[in-house]
Amino acid sequence: MKENDDQQLMSRAAWLYYVGGLNQEETANRLGTTRARVNKLLQLAKDAGIVSISIDARGNGLLDVEDALRSRFGLERCICSPEFGLSAQDTLPGHLADYPRRAVGSLAATLLRDQLARNPESIIGTGWGRTLDQITKNMASVTAPKARFVSLMGSLTANSAFNPFEVVQALASTTEAEGYFLAVPFIANSPEDRDILLSQTTVSAVLDMARKPDMAIISVGELTQNSLLRRSGMISERELEELHAVGAVGDTNGIFFDAEGRPVSHDLNRRTLAVDFDALRHTHTVLLAGGVEKAEATFALLKNGLVKTLIIDGDTARAVNAMS
C-alpha cells in the first residue's frame, strides 16, 4: 500500500511541477509537504521513469562532428549529446559520474519512442549495460502493447538493472509490450554446451526473432580492468590478458572484436550466446556509446559497418572523430 502511495505522490508532484508550472515551494504547499521533500520526489520520479525529459539536441554545437562521423562511417544517423569537456583521464564526481550514459540513454529513448510511434508493432532487440538501462528511465507515458522487446543475448548470472533480462522486462513493462529473452547463460561452459543450449526449441524460437528485429539497440564496452565485464566477474583477469593478446579492444553483447571491428579468434567468442555480427548487419542496428573510455572500442566497431545509427555523448564523439 505504501509503495502505491509513494508512486501517487511522486506522480502528483511531477504533474504539478512540470505540467502545472508551479515552483517547488508552490508544489510543496499544494501537497502539504516541504520543499526539500518535493525536490526528492521529483528526483525519484525521474529515476522511476514516471518523468522523462526530452531536449532538442540539434543546437548543441556538434553538428559538424555528427556530419563527419556520419559520412566517415556510412551511418544513416549520428546523434550527439552536448559536450561536458571531458578527456579520457577525467573522472566526474559523485552523481555526475553517469552523465555520459544518462545523456545517451535519454537520446536513445527519444529514438525508440519515435520508432514505436511509426511502427507500434515493432520488434526491438536489446543488448545490455548501464547505458541501455538509462533508456528504461526515459520511457514514461509510452504505450505500445503490440510491440515486442527481445534480448539479443543470454543473461548474466548476477541480478542487476542492466542485466539483459531486466532491460527487456523493464521496457516491456513500461510500454505494456511483450518481452522475450534467451533463457540461457551469457557464456556457456564450452562451445559444445553452447550448441546444445541453442538447439533447444524455446531458445531457437526466441533467437530467430532476435536475429530479425526492426531495430537492434546495442552498447559497446571497453576491454580494461575497469570494464563492466571484468568488474562483474564475467571474464577473468587471465581471459582479459588472452583477449588483449589476440588483439581484442572491446566487446558488444559479449562478442569481442579487434581494432577493425572483427570478432577475434578466442574461446569466449565460441562460447557466447548472442546474436552475431552478420545478423546485426542485416537489421537497423543502433550503437550507444557513453563515456570517453569507450572511444577506442567505438571507433573499432564503427569500422565494421554494421552500425546504422550512432548515439554518442559529445566528448566521446570528438575523441572518435579525432582518431585515424
mmCIF file of C-alpha atoms in Angstrom:
data_model
loop_
_atom_site.group_PDB
_atom_site.id
_atom_site.type_symbol
_atom_site.label_atom_id
_atom_site.label_comp_id
_atom_site.label_asym_id
_atom_site.label_seq_id
_atom_site.Cartn_x
_atom_site.Cartn_y
_atom_site.Cartn_z
ATOM 1 C CA MET A 1 0.000 0.000 0.000
ATOM 2 C CA LYS A 2 2.828 2.383 0.935
ATOM 3 C CA GLU A 3 4.503 1.783 -2.445
ATOM 4 C CA ASN A 4 1.311 2.798 -4.278
ATOM 5 C CA ASP A 5 1.006 5.891 -2.079
ATOM 6 C CA ASP A 6 4.615 6.870 -2.842
ATOM 7 C CA GLN A 7 4.056 6.367 -6.578
ATOM 8 C CA GLN A 8 0.944 8.524 -6.435
ATOM 9 C CA LEU A 9 2.746 11.267 -4.512
ATOM 10 C CA MET A 10 5.643 11.259 -6.993
ATOM 11 C CA SER A 11 3.221 11.469 -9.893
ATOM 12 C CA ARG A 12 1.237 14.313 -8.319
ATOM 13 C CA ALA A 13 4.402 16.284 -7.528
ATOM 14 C CA ALA A 14 5.716 15.785 -11.064
ATOM 15 C CA TRP A 15 2.409 16.802 -12.604
ATOM 16 C CA LEU A 16 2.115 19.999 -10.550
ATOM 17 C CA TYR A 17 5.749 20.974 -11.167
ATOM 18 C CA TYR A 18 6.338 20.007 -14.795
ATOM 19 C CA VAL A 19 2.849 20.329 -16.251
ATOM 20 C CA GLY A 20 1.126 22.724 -13.867
ATOM 21 C CA GLY A 21 4.073 25.126 -13.900
ATOM 22 C CA LEU A 22 4.219 25.529 -10.110
ATOM 23 C CA ASN A 23 7.601 26.069 -8.495
ATOM 24 C CA GLN A 24 8.843 23.695 -5.795
ATOM 25 C CA GLU A 25 7.545 25.818 -2.924
ATOM 26 C CA GLU A 26 4.089 26.122 -4.506
ATOM 27 C CA THR A 27 4.053 22.385 -5.195
ATOM 28 C CA ALA A 28 5.002 21.711 -1.567
ATOM 29 C CA ASN A 29 2.183 23.921 -0.326
ATOM 30 C CA ARG A 30 -0.322 22.199 -2.608
ATOM 31 C CA LEU A 31 0.777 18.757 -1.391
ATOM 32 C CA GLY A 32 1.109 19.764 2.243
ATOM 33 C CA THR A 33 4.784 18.850 2.481
ATOM 34 C CA THR A 34 8.189 20.553 2.464
ATOM 35 C CA ARG A 35 10.180 21.943 -0.459
ATOM 36 C CA ALA A 36 13.009 19.508 0.311
ATOM 37 C CA ARG A 37 10.534 16.630 0.101
ATOM 38 C CA VAL A 38 9.248 17.875 -3.270
ATOM 39 C CA ASN A 39 12.805 18.104 -4.592
ATOM 40 C CA LYS A 40 13.361 14.486 -3.536
ATOM 41 C CA LEU A 41 10.043 13.355 -5.054
ATOM 42 C CA LEU A 42 10.894 14.958 -8.404
ATOM 43 C CA GLN A 43 14.258 13.189 -8.489
ATOM 44 C CA LEU A 44 12.639 9.876 -7.560
ATOM 45 C CA ALA A 45 10.019 10.393 -10.276
ATOM 46 C CA LYS A 46 12.785 10.733 -12.878
ATOM 47 C CA ASP A 47 14.667 7.718 -11.525
ATOM 48 C CA ALA A 48 11.491 5.613 -11.594
ATOM 49 C CA GLY A 49 10.648 6.594 -15.173
ATOM 50 C CA ILE A 50 7.492 8.480 -14.175
ATOM 51 C CA VAL A 51 9.030 11.585 -15.708
ATOM 52 C CA SER A 52 11.108 11.609 -18.875
ATOM 53 C CA ILE A 53 12.697 14.765 -20.256
ATOM 54 C CA SER A 54 13.317 15.292 -23.964
ATOM 55 C CA ILE A 55 15.663 18.023 -25.155
ATOM 56 C CA ASP A 56 16.220 19.036 -28.753
ATOM 57 C CA ALA A 57 19.927 18.301 -29.255
ATOM 58 C CA ARG A 58 20.210 19.917 -32.688
ATOM 59 C CA GLY A 59 21.599 23.160 -31.287
ATOM 60 C CA ASN A 60 24.380 21.636 -29.183
ATOM 61 C CA GLY A 61 27.199 22.832 -31.439
ATOM 62 C CA LEU A 62 28.256 19.375 -32.614
ATOM 63 C CA LEU A 63 26.552 19.255 -35.995
ATOM 64 C CA ASP A 64 29.939 19.295 -37.724
ATOM 65 C CA VAL A 65 31.071 16.267 -35.694
ATOM 66 C CA GLU A 66 27.798 14.430 -36.379
ATOM 67 C CA ASP A 67 28.168 15.093 -40.108
ATOM 68 C CA ALA A 68 31.809 13.995 -40.103
ATOM 69 C CA LEU A 69 31.085 10.710 -38.296
ATOM 70 C CA ARG A 70 28.035 10.010 -40.437
ATOM 71 C CA SER A 71 29.998 10.494 -43.649
ATOM 72 C CA ARG A 72 33.130 8.709 -42.471
ATOM 73 C CA PHE A 73 31.384 5.526 -41.318
ATOM 74 C CA GLY A 74 28.445 5.450 -43.728
ATOM 75 C CA LEU A 75 25.865 5.992 -40.995
ATOM 76 C CA GLU A 76 22.236 6.838 -41.621
ATOM 77 C CA ARG A 77 22.175 8.945 -38.461
ATOM 78 C CA CYS A 78 24.588 10.227 -35.844
ATOM 79 C CA ILE A 79 23.152 11.892 -32.742
ATOM 80 C CA CYS A 80 25.419 13.587 -30.189
ATOM 81 C CA SER A 81 24.669 14.940 -26.742
ATOM 82 C CA PRO A 82 26.300 18.218 -25.669
ATOM 83 C CA GLU A 83 29.926 18.103 -24.568
ATOM 84 C CA PHE A 84 30.867 18.094 -20.902
ATOM 85 C CA GLY A 85 34.517 18.918 -21.567
ATOM 86 C CA LEU A 86 35.927 15.547 -20.572
ATOM 87 C CA SER A 87 39.052 13.712 -21.626
ATOM 88 C CA ALA A 88 39.871 10.030 -21.108
ATOM 89 C CA GLN A 89 41.802 10.955 -17.939
ATOM 90 C CA ASP A 90 38.947 12.900 -16.316
ATOM 91 C CA THR A 91 36.651 11.441 -13.680
ATOM 92 C CA LEU A 92 33.294 13.032 -12.951
ATOM 93 C CA PRO A 93 32.479 13.399 -9.253
ATOM 94 C CA GLY A 94 29.606 11.720 -7.437
ATOM 95 C CA HIS A 95 26.191 11.978 -9.055
ATOM 96 C CA LEU A 96 27.733 13.359 -12.281
ATOM 97 C CA ALA A 97 29.666 10.157 -12.959
ATOM 98 C CA ASP A 98 26.818 8.704 -15.027
ATOM 99 C CA TYR A 99 26.258 11.862 -17.095
ATOM 100 C CA PRO A 100 27.500 10.426 -20.440
ATOM 101 C CA ARG A 101 25.337 7.309 -20.071
ATOM 102 C CA ARG A 102 22.301 9.303 -18.932
ATOM 103 C CA ALA A 103 22.678 11.681 -21.860
ATOM 104 C CA VAL A 104 22.975 8.876 -24.410
ATOM 105 C CA GLY A 105 20.144 6.921 -22.774
ATOM 106 C CA SER A 106 17.841 9.941 -22.986
ATOM 107 C CA LEU A 107 18.572 10.425 -26.699
ATOM 108 C CA ALA A 108 18.100 6.703 -27.335
ATOM 109 C CA ALA A 109 14.720 6.802 -25.571
ATOM 110 C CA THR A 110 13.610 9.585 -27.924
ATOM 111 C CA LEU A 111 14.675 7.466 -30.903
ATOM 112 C CA LEU A 112 12.797 4.459 -29.505
ATOM 113 C CA ARG A 113 9.653 6.496 -28.873
ATOM 114 C CA ASP A 114 9.753 7.699 -32.474
ATOM 115 C CA GLN A 115 10.208 4.123 -33.730
ATOM 116 C CA LEU A 116 7.216 2.869 -31.732
ATOM 117 C CA ALA A 117 5.105 5.806 -32.929
ATOM 118 C CA ARG A 118 5.930 4.976 -36.569
ATOM 119 C CA ASN A 119 5.516 1.236 -36.133
ATOM 120 C CA PRO A 120 3.562 0.238 -32.985
ATOM 121 C CA GLU A 121 4.174 -3.432 -33.832
ATOM 122 C CA SER A 122 7.963 -3.104 -33.902
ATOM 123 C CA ILE A 123 10.279 -5.874 -32.785
ATOM 124 C CA ILE A 124 13.105 -4.239 -30.806
ATOM 125 C CA GLY A 125 16.255 -6.193 -29.991
ATOM 126 C CA THR A 126 18.159 -5.044 -26.921
ATOM 127 C CA GLY A 127 21.618 -5.689 -25.541
ATOM 128 C CA TRP A 128 22.726 -4.963 -22.002
ATOM 129 C CA GLY A 129 24.612 -2.442 -19.918
ATOM 130 C CA ARG A 130 24.235 0.724 -17.912
ATOM 131 C CA THR A 131 23.537 2.885 -20.968
ATOM 132 C CA LEU A 132 20.639 0.696 -22.102
ATOM 133 C CA ASP A 133 19.319 0.724 -18.550
ATOM 134 C CA GLN A 134 19.036 4.524 -18.860
ATOM 135 C CA ILE A 135 16.535 4.106 -21.730
ATOM 136 C CA THR A 136 14.094 2.433 -19.348
ATOM 137 C CA LYS A 137 14.124 5.542 -17.160
ATOM 138 C CA ASN A 138 13.013 7.775 -20.028
ATOM 139 C CA MET A 139 10.001 5.946 -21.441
ATOM 140 C CA ALA A 140 7.239 7.464 -19.317
ATOM 141 C CA SER A 141 3.778 7.642 -20.929
ATOM 142 C CA VAL A 142 4.768 5.424 -23.888
ATOM 143 C CA THR A 143 2.408 2.534 -24.595
ATOM 144 C CA ALA A 144 2.891 0.023 -27.397
ATOM 145 C CA PRO A 145 1.004 -3.175 -26.498
ATOM 146 C CA LYS A 146 1.632 -4.716 -29.930
ATOM 147 C CA ALA A 147 5.392 -4.187 -29.803
ATOM 148 C CA ARG A 148 7.867 -6.885 -28.815
ATOM 149 C CA PHE A 149 11.157 -6.460 -26.984
ATOM 150 C CA VAL A 150 13.622 -9.317 -27.297
ATOM 151 C CA SER A 151 17.058 -9.830 -25.780
ATOM 152 C CA LEU A 152 19.940 -10.179 -28.226
ATOM 153 C CA MET A 153 21.958 -12.286 -25.793
ATOM 154 C CA GLY A 154 21.839 -14.659 -22.845
ATOM 155 C CA SER A 155 21.543 -13.354 -19.305
ATOM 156 C CA LEU A 156 24.154 -12.666 -16.655
ATOM 157 C CA THR A 157 24.193 -14.793 -13.523
ATOM 158 C CA ALA A 158 24.122 -11.795 -11.193
ATOM 159 C CA ASN A 159 20.927 -9.765 -10.899
ATOM 160 C CA SER A 160 21.272 -6.091 -11.802
ATOM 161 C CA ALA A 161 19.289 -3.350 -13.507
ATOM 162 C CA PHE A 162 21.418 -3.682 -16.645
ATOM 163 C CA ASN A 163 21.118 -7.458 -16.991
ATOM 164 C CA PRO A 164 19.669 -8.309 -20.444
ATOM 165 C CA PHE A 165 16.648 -9.942 -18.811
ATOM 166 C CA GLU A 166 15.972 -6.891 -16.646
ATOM 167 C CA VAL A 167 16.340 -4.482 -19.582
ATOM 168 C CA VAL A 168 13.735 -6.397 -21.613
ATOM 169 C CA GLN A 169 11.400 -6.714 -18.641
ATOM 170 C CA ALA A 170 11.617 -3.012 -17.786
ATOM 171 C CA LEU A 171 10.967 -1.864 -21.363
ATOM 172 C CA ALA A 172 8.109 -4.308 -21.859
ATOM 173 C CA SER A 173 6.512 -3.388 -18.540
ATOM 174 C CA THR A 174 6.828 0.364 -19.107
ATOM 175 C CA THR A 175 5.326 0.265 -22.609
ATOM 176 C CA GLU A 176 2.836 -2.585 -21.953
ATOM 177 C CA ALA A 177 4.571 -4.535 -24.739
ATOM 178 C CA GLU A 178 5.589 -8.193 -24.826
ATOM 179 C CA GLY A 179 9.042 -9.199 -23.631
ATOM 180 C CA TYR A 180 11.126 -12.165 -24.752
ATOM 181 C CA PHE A 181 14.531 -13.238 -23.508
ATOM 182 C CA LEU A 182 17.001 -16.024 -24.166
ATOM 183 C CA ALA A 183 16.668 -18.414 -21.211
ATOM 184 C CA VAL A 184 20.343 -19.331 -21.380
ATOM 185 C CA PRO A 185 23.537 -18.055 -19.729
ATOM 186 C CA PHE A 186 25.578 -15.236 -21.197
ATOM 187 C CA ILE A 187 28.590 -17.519 -21.723
ATOM 188 C CA ALA A 188 28.358 -21.333 -21.925
ATOM 189 C CA ASN A 189 30.928 -23.623 -20.318
ATOM 190 C CA SER A 190 32.093 -24.885 -23.715
ATOM 191 C CA PRO A 191 31.323 -24.471 -27.437
ATOM 192 C CA GLU A 192 29.568 -27.848 -27.282
ATOM 193 C CA ASP A 193 27.342 -26.692 -24.423
ATOM 194 C CA ARG A 194 26.561 -23.544 -26.395
ATOM 195 C CA ASP A 195 25.373 -25.598 -29.372
ATOM 196 C CA ILE A 196 23.184 -27.766 -27.151
ATOM 197 C CA LEU A 197 21.592 -24.739 -25.472
ATOM 198 C CA LEU A 198 20.911 -23.023 -28.788
ATOM 199 C CA SER A 199 19.294 -26.166 -30.175
ATOM 200 C CA GLN A 200 16.505 -26.086 -27.600
ATOM 201 C CA THR A 201 13.160 -25.280 -29.258
ATOM 202 C CA THR A 202 12.205 -22.497 -26.862
ATOM 203 C CA VAL A 203 15.625 -20.880 -27.263
ATOM 204 C CA SER A 204 15.806 -21.174 -31.055
ATOM 205 C CA ALA A 205 12.341 -19.614 -31.459
ATOM 206 C CA VAL A 206 13.347 -16.510 -29.474
ATOM 207 C CA LEU A 207 16.728 -16.393 -31.217
ATOM 208 C CA ASP A 208 15.022 -16.392 -34.625
ATOM 209 C CA MET A 209 13.073 -13.306 -33.535
ATOM 210 C CA ALA A 210 16.207 -11.684 -32.120
ATOM 211 C CA ARG A 211 18.036 -12.147 -35.429
ATOM 212 C CA LYS A 212 15.386 -10.224 -37.394
ATOM 213 C CA PRO A 213 14.248 -7.224 -35.338
ATOM 214 C CA ASP A 214 13.069 -3.949 -36.836
ATOM 215 C CA MET A 215 15.704 -2.250 -34.684
ATOM 216 C CA ALA A 216 18.576 -3.620 -32.601
ATOM 217 C CA ILE A 217 19.922 -1.426 -29.793
ATOM 218 C CA ILE A 218 23.406 -2.366 -28.585
ATOM 219 C CA SER A 219 26.121 -0.756 -26.492
ATOM 220 C CA VAL A 220 29.881 -1.013 -26.592
ATOM 221 C CA GLY A 221 32.291 -1.947 -23.835
ATOM 222 C CA GLU A 222 35.949 -1.149 -23.353
ATOM 223 C CA LEU A 223 38.301 -4.019 -22.528
ATOM 224 C CA THR A 224 40.107 -2.937 -19.373
ATOM 225 C CA GLN A 225 40.267 -3.882 -15.703
ATOM 226 C CA ASN A 226 37.569 -1.255 -15.080
ATOM 227 C CA SER A 227 35.179 -2.556 -17.742
ATOM 228 C CA LEU A 228 31.778 -3.777 -16.623
ATOM 229 C CA LEU A 229 32.502 -7.324 -17.821
ATOM 230 C CA ARG A 230 35.673 -7.513 -15.738
ATOM 231 C CA ARG A 231 34.252 -5.858 -12.617
ATOM 232 C CA SER A 232 31.145 -8.061 -12.703
ATOM 233 C CA GLY A 233 33.368 -11.143 -12.848
ATOM 234 C CA MET A 234 32.053 -12.310 -16.228
ATOM 235 C CA ILE A 235 35.598 -12.623 -17.534
ATOM 236 C CA SER A 236 38.711 -13.419 -15.526
ATOM 237 C CA GLU A 237 41.970 -11.482 -15.448
ATOM 238 C CA ARG A 238 43.607 -14.315 -17.398
ATOM 239 C CA GLU A 239 40.900 -14.157 -20.067
ATOM 240 C CA LEU A 240 41.333 -10.389 -20.278
ATOM 241 C CA GLU A 241 45.057 -10.865 -20.926
ATOM 242 C CA GLU A 242 44.343 -13.548 -23.529
ATOM 243 C CA LEU A 243 41.863 -11.286 -25.320
ATOM 244 C CA HIS A 244 44.426 -8.483 -25.456
ATOM 245 C CA ALA A 245 46.983 -10.943 -26.819
ATOM 246 C CA VAL A 246 44.749 -11.792 -29.799
ATOM 247 C CA GLY A 247 44.079 -8.101 -30.480
ATOM 248 C CA ALA A 248 40.692 -7.521 -28.834
ATOM 249 C CA VAL A 249 39.890 -3.886 -27.982
ATOM 250 C CA GLY A 250 36.225 -4.088 -26.962
ATOM 251 C CA ASP A 251 33.000 -6.040 -26.944
ATOM 252 C CA THR A 252 29.330 -5.732 -27.759
ATOM 253 C CA ASN A 253 26.821 -8.288 -26.465
ATOM 254 C CA GLY A 254 29.809 -10.312 -25.267
ATOM 255 C CA ILE A 255 31.330 -10.623 -28.741
ATOM 256 C CA PHE A 256 34.945 -9.473 -28.551
ATOM 257 C CA PHE A 257 36.386 -7.611 -31.541
ATOM 258 C CA ASP A 258 39.691 -6.187 -32.740
ATOM 259 C CA ALA A 259 40.755 -2.715 -33.892
ATOM 260 C CA GLU A 260 38.960 -3.251 -37.223
ATOM 261 C CA GLY A 261 35.728 -4.332 -35.548
ATOM 262 C CA ARG A 262 36.182 -8.010 -36.467
ATOM 263 C CA PRO A 263 35.412 -10.776 -33.952
ATOM 264 C CA VAL A 264 38.676 -12.186 -32.587
ATOM 265 C CA SER A 265 39.630 -15.852 -32.501
ATOM 266 C CA HIS A 266 39.194 -16.693 -28.836
ATOM 267 C CA ASP A 267 37.356 -19.404 -26.910
ATOM 268 C CA LEU A 268 34.994 -16.856 -25.341
ATOM 269 C CA ASN A 269 33.615 -15.894 -28.750
ATOM 270 C CA ARG A 270 32.855 -19.556 -29.363
ATOM 271 C CA ARG A 271 31.002 -19.810 -26.059
ATOM 272 C CA THR A 272 28.995 -16.564 -26.079
ATOM 273 C CA LEU A 273 25.253 -16.947 -26.625
ATOM 274 C CA ALA A 274 24.274 -13.860 -28.585
ATOM 275 C CA VAL A 275 23.085 -12.632 -31.977
ATOM 276 C CA ASP A 276 26.163 -12.499 -34.215
ATOM 277 C CA PHE A 277 27.564 -9.609 -36.259
ATOM 278 C CA ASP A 278 26.189 -10.916 -39.551
ATOM 279 C CA ALA A 279 22.631 -10.735 -38.213
ATOM 280 C CA LEU A 280 23.200 -7.255 -36.777
ATOM 281 C CA ARG A 281 24.493 -6.100 -40.148
ATOM 282 C CA HIS A 282 21.179 -7.033 -41.781
ATOM 283 C CA THR A 283 18.949 -5.031 -39.439
ATOM 284 C CA HIS A 284 18.862 -1.406 -38.297
ATOM 285 C CA THR A 285 21.497 -1.538 -35.569
ATOM 286 C CA VAL A 286 21.746 1.389 -33.168
ATOM 287 C CA LEU A 287 25.004 1.729 -31.242
ATOM 288 C CA LEU A 288 25.017 3.559 -27.900
ATOM 289 C CA ALA A 289 28.386 4.897 -26.732
ATOM 290 C CA GLY A 290 28.538 6.757 -23.424
ATOM 291 C CA GLY A 291 31.918 7.570 -21.883
ATOM 292 C CA VAL A 292 35.265 8.683 -23.331
ATOM 293 C CA GLU A 293 36.849 5.445 -22.099
ATOM 294 C CA LYS A 294 34.815 3.705 -24.831
ATOM 295 C CA ALA A 295 36.226 5.819 -27.689
ATOM 296 C CA GLU A 296 38.726 3.229 -28.979
ATOM 297 C CA ALA A 297 36.165 0.401 -28.923
ATOM 298 C CA THR A 298 33.537 2.632 -30.537
ATOM 299 C CA PHE A 299 35.934 3.641 -33.309
ATOM 300 C CA ALA A 300 36.772 -0.014 -33.984
ATOM 301 C CA LEU A 301 33.147 -1.193 -34.077
ATOM 302 C CA LEU A 302 32.154 1.636 -36.415
ATOM 303 C CA LYS A 303 34.754 0.383 -38.901
ATOM 304 C CA ASN A 304 32.853 -2.911 -39.134
ATOM 305 C CA GLY A 305 29.961 -1.281 -40.980
ATOM 306 C CA LEU A 306 27.171 -2.992 -39.042
ATOM 307 C CA VAL A 307 26.033 0.216 -37.262
ATOM 308 C CA LYS A 308 23.300 2.281 -38.938
ATOM 309 C CA THR A 309 22.647 4.820 -36.175
ATOM 310 C CA LEU A 310 25.184 6.078 -33.643
ATOM 311 C CA ILE A 311 24.060 7.778 -30.418
ATOM 312 C CA ILE A 312 27.060 9.112 -28.533
ATOM 313 C CA ASP A 313 27.982 11.709 -25.931
ATOM 314 C CA GLY A 314 29.725 14.810 -27.242
ATOM 315 C CA ASP A 315 33.118 14.227 -25.629
ATOM 316 C CA THR A 316 33.356 10.670 -26.939
ATOM 317 C CA ALA A 317 32.185 11.828 -30.377
ATOM 318 C CA ARG A 318 35.027 14.351 -30.601
ATOM 319 C CA ALA A 319 37.532 11.733 -29.414
ATOM 320 C CA VAL A 320 36.345 9.203 -32.026
ATOM 321 C CA ASN A 321 36.346 11.819 -34.767
ATOM 322 C CA ALA A 322 39.974 12.695 -33.960
ATOM 323 C CA MET A 323 41.121 9.089 -34.384
ATOM 324 C CA SER A 324 42.749 7.793 -37.519
#
